[in-house]
Amino acid sequence: MVGDWKSGNIGTLAGTGEPGYSGNGGPGWKACLNEPKNVCFDTIGNVLIADSENHVIRRVLQATGVIETVAGWVPSSQSQEPTPSPFPAQATERDEGDPLADFDDAPEKAYSQAPDLSGTVRYVIGQGLQRDRFAGDEGPATQALLHFPSAVTVSEDGAIFIADTFNHRIR
């Protein structure tokens, strides 16, 4: 949905209202999404969508309204063996123009950056392996233990901030 707070009108940017995975290369409003969890803008005004149950990040191009998948993969829709992504719950934009997404596959979820040219998603913060733990301050980000991180944002200088919910910290 897109709301125009000045006029009070609302419209649909992406999604038909039916769950599924379709529409790449066409108008966003004709595409099927499956439990989109969050949206953000990239530096040039495109909209990034965390299409959670499809395990992908999708982008609606600002200039044309065309939707495309930019990271992750839908297991039932592709025959090759790409690197699977967990369930994206949130997407945010980094200065370099790459979306950064948090993935909601379990309470010990980690954060991944996407995409590289192959659509591969990789961990950049957190191990994604352990629960109910805290470790890793002042060390490599990939060695940190997070306990239900629930939000992510990126500052203008590229620093990543995470709400590490049950560790009661912003990291």
Coordinates of C-alpha atoms in Angstrom, one line a residue:
M1 CA 0.0 0.0 0.0
V2 CA 1.1 3.5 -0.7
G3 CA -0.3 6.3 1.3
D4 CA -0.2 10.0 0.3
W5 CA -0.6 11.8 3.6
K6 CA -1.3 15.1 1.8
S7 CA -4.3 13.9 -0.2
G8 CA -5.3 11.1 2.2
N9 CA -5.4 8.6 -0.7
I10 CA -4.0 5.1 -0.6
G11 CA -3.0 2.8 -3.4
T12 CA -1.1 -0.5 -4.1
L13 CA 2.5 -0.4 -5.1
A14 CA 3.1 -4.1 -5.1
G15 CA 1.1 -7.3 -4.5
T16 CA -2.3 -8.5 -5.7
G17 CA -3.6 -9.4 -2.2
E18 CA -3.1 -13.2 -3.0
P19 CA -0.1 -15.0 -1.5
G20 CA 2.4 -16.4 -4.0
Y21 CA 5.4 -15.6 -6.0
S22 CA 5.0 -14.1 -9.5
G23 CA 5.3 -10.9 -11.4
N24 CA 9.1 -10.4 -11.9
G25 CA 9.6 -8.0 -14.8
G26 CA 6.1 -6.7 -14.7
P27 CA 4.2 -4.0 -12.8
G28 CA 4.5 -4.4 -9.0
W29 CA 0.8 -4.2 -8.4
K30 CA 0.4 -7.4 -10.6
A31 CA 3.0 -9.4 -8.6
C32 CA 2.2 -11.9 -5.9
L33 CA 4.0 -11.5 -2.6
N34 CA 4.0 -13.9 0.3
E35 CA 3.9 -12.2 3.7
P36 CA 5.9 -9.1 3.0
K37 CA 7.4 -7.9 6.4
N38 CA 9.1 -4.6 5.7
V39 CA 9.9 -2.0 3.1
C40 CA 12.5 0.7 2.6
F41 CA 13.9 3.0 0.0
D42 CA 17.3 2.8 -1.7
T43 CA 19.3 5.9 -2.4
I44 CA 17.6 6.5 -5.7
G45 CA 14.0 6.0 -4.6
N46 CA 13.5 2.3 -5.5
V47 CA 11.4 0.4 -3.0
L48 CA 12.9 -2.8 -1.4
I49 CA 10.5 -5.4 0.0
A50 CA 11.3 -8.2 2.4
D51 CA 9.1 -10.9 0.9
S52 CA 9.3 -13.1 3.9
E53 CA 7.7 -16.4 3.0
N54 CA 9.2 -16.3 -0.5
H55 CA 12.7 -16.0 1.1
V56 CA 13.6 -13.0 -1.2
I57 CA 14.2 -9.3 -1.3
R58 CA 12.3 -7.7 -4.1
R59 CA 12.7 -4.2 -5.6
V60 CA 10.1 -2.0 -7.3
L61 CA 11.8 0.4 -9.6
Q62 CA 10.9 4.0 -8.9
A63 CA 11.0 5.1 -12.5
T64 CA 8.8 2.3 -14.0
G65 CA 7.0 0.5 -11.2
V66 CA 8.5 -2.8 -12.4
I67 CA 9.2 -5.4 -9.7
E68 CA 12.2 -7.7 -9.6
T69 CA 13.9 -10.1 -7.2
V70 CA 17.3 -8.9 -6.1
A71 CA 18.4 -11.4 -3.5
G72 CA 17.5 -14.9 -2.2
W73 CA 15.5 -17.6 -4.0
V74 CA 12.2 -19.3 -3.9
P75 CA 12.9 -23.0 -3.6
S76 CA 10.0 -24.2 -5.7
S77 CA 10.6 -21.6 -8.5
Q78 CA 14.2 -22.3 -9.5
S79 CA 16.0 -25.5 -10.6
Q80 CA 19.6 -24.4 -10.0
E81 CA 21.3 -24.5 -6.6
P82 CA 21.6 -20.9 -5.5
T83 CA 22.6 -20.0 -1.9
P84 CA 19.3 -20.1 0.0
S85 CA 18.3 -17.2 2.1
P86 CA 16.3 -17.6 5.3
F87 CA 13.0 -15.6 5.7
P88 CA 13.6 -11.9 5.2
A89 CA 11.8 -9.8 7.7
Q90 CA 13.3 -6.5 7.2
A91 CA 15.2 -4.6 4.5
T92 CA 17.2 -1.4 4.8
E93 CA 19.5 0.5 2.5
R94 CA 23.3 1.0 2.8
D95 CA 25.2 3.9 1.3
E96 CA 26.8 1.7 -1.4
G97 CA 23.3 1.0 -2.8
D98 CA 23.2 -2.6 -1.5
P99 CA 20.2 -3.5 0.6
L100 CA 20.9 -4.9 4.0
A101 CA 18.3 -7.4 5.3
D102 CA 17.6 -9.1 8.6
F103 CA 16.4 -12.6 8.2
D104 CA 13.7 -14.0 10.4
D105 CA 14.3 -17.7 10.3
A106 CA 14.6 -18.2 14.1
P107 CA 15.1 -16.2 17.3
E108 CA 18.8 -16.5 16.8
K109 CA 18.6 -15.0 13.3
A110 CA 21.5 -13.2 11.8
Y111 CA 21.8 -10.4 9.3
S112 CA 22.7 -10.7 5.7
Q113 CA 23.7 -8.4 3.0
A114 CA 22.2 -8.8 -0.4
P115 CA 22.7 -9.0 -3.3
D116 CA 26.0 -9.7 -5.0
L117 CA 25.8 -10.3 -8.7
S118 CA 24.7 -13.9 -8.3
G119 CA 21.9 -13.1 -5.8
T120 CA 23.8 -14.8 -3.1
V121 CA 22.9 -13.7 0.5
R122 CA 25.7 -13.8 3.1
Y123 CA 25.9 -13.2 6.8
V124 CA 27.5 -10.0 7.9
I125 CA 26.5 -9.8 11.5
G126 CA 25.8 -12.6 14.0
Q127 CA 26.4 -16.3 13.9
G128 CA 22.7 -17.3 13.6
L129 CA 23.6 -20.5 15.5
Q130 CA 22.9 -20.0 19.2
R131 CA 20.1 -18.7 21.4
D132 CA 19.9 -16.9 24.7
R133 CA 23.5 -15.7 24.5
F134 CA 25.5 -12.6 24.4
A135 CA 29.0 -12.3 23.0
G136 CA 31.1 -10.5 20.5
D137 CA 31.3 -6.8 21.5
E138 CA 34.5 -5.2 20.2
G139 CA 35.2 -8.3 18.0
P140 CA 34.4 -9.3 14.4
A141 CA 30.7 -8.8 13.6
T142 CA 30.3 -12.3 12.2
Q143 CA 31.3 -13.7 15.6
A144 CA 28.6 -11.8 17.6
L145 CA 25.9 -13.7 19.4
L146 CA 22.5 -12.0 19.0
H147 CA 19.3 -12.9 20.9
F148 CA 16.3 -12.1 18.8
P149 CA 17.5 -9.0 16.9
S150 CA 14.4 -7.3 15.7
A151 CA 15.4 -4.2 13.7
V152 CA 18.3 -3.0 11.7
T153 CA 19.3 0.4 10.2
V154 CA 22.4 1.9 8.6
S155 CA 23.8 5.3 9.4
E156 CA 25.0 7.8 6.7
D157 CA 28.6 6.6 7.4
G158 CA 27.7 3.0 6.8
A159 CA 27.6 1.8 10.4
I160 CA 25.0 -0.9 11.0
F161 CA 22.8 -0.7 14.2
I162 CA 20.9 -3.6 15.4
A163 CA 18.2 -3.9 18.1
D164 CA 19.4 -7.0 20.0
T165 CA 16.0 -7.4 21.7
F166 CA 16.5 -10.0 24.4
N167 CA 20.1 -8.9 25.1
H168 CA 18.5 -5.4 25.8
R169 CA 21.1 -3.6 23.7
I170 CA 21.5 -1.6 20.5
R171 CA 24.6 -2.9 18.9

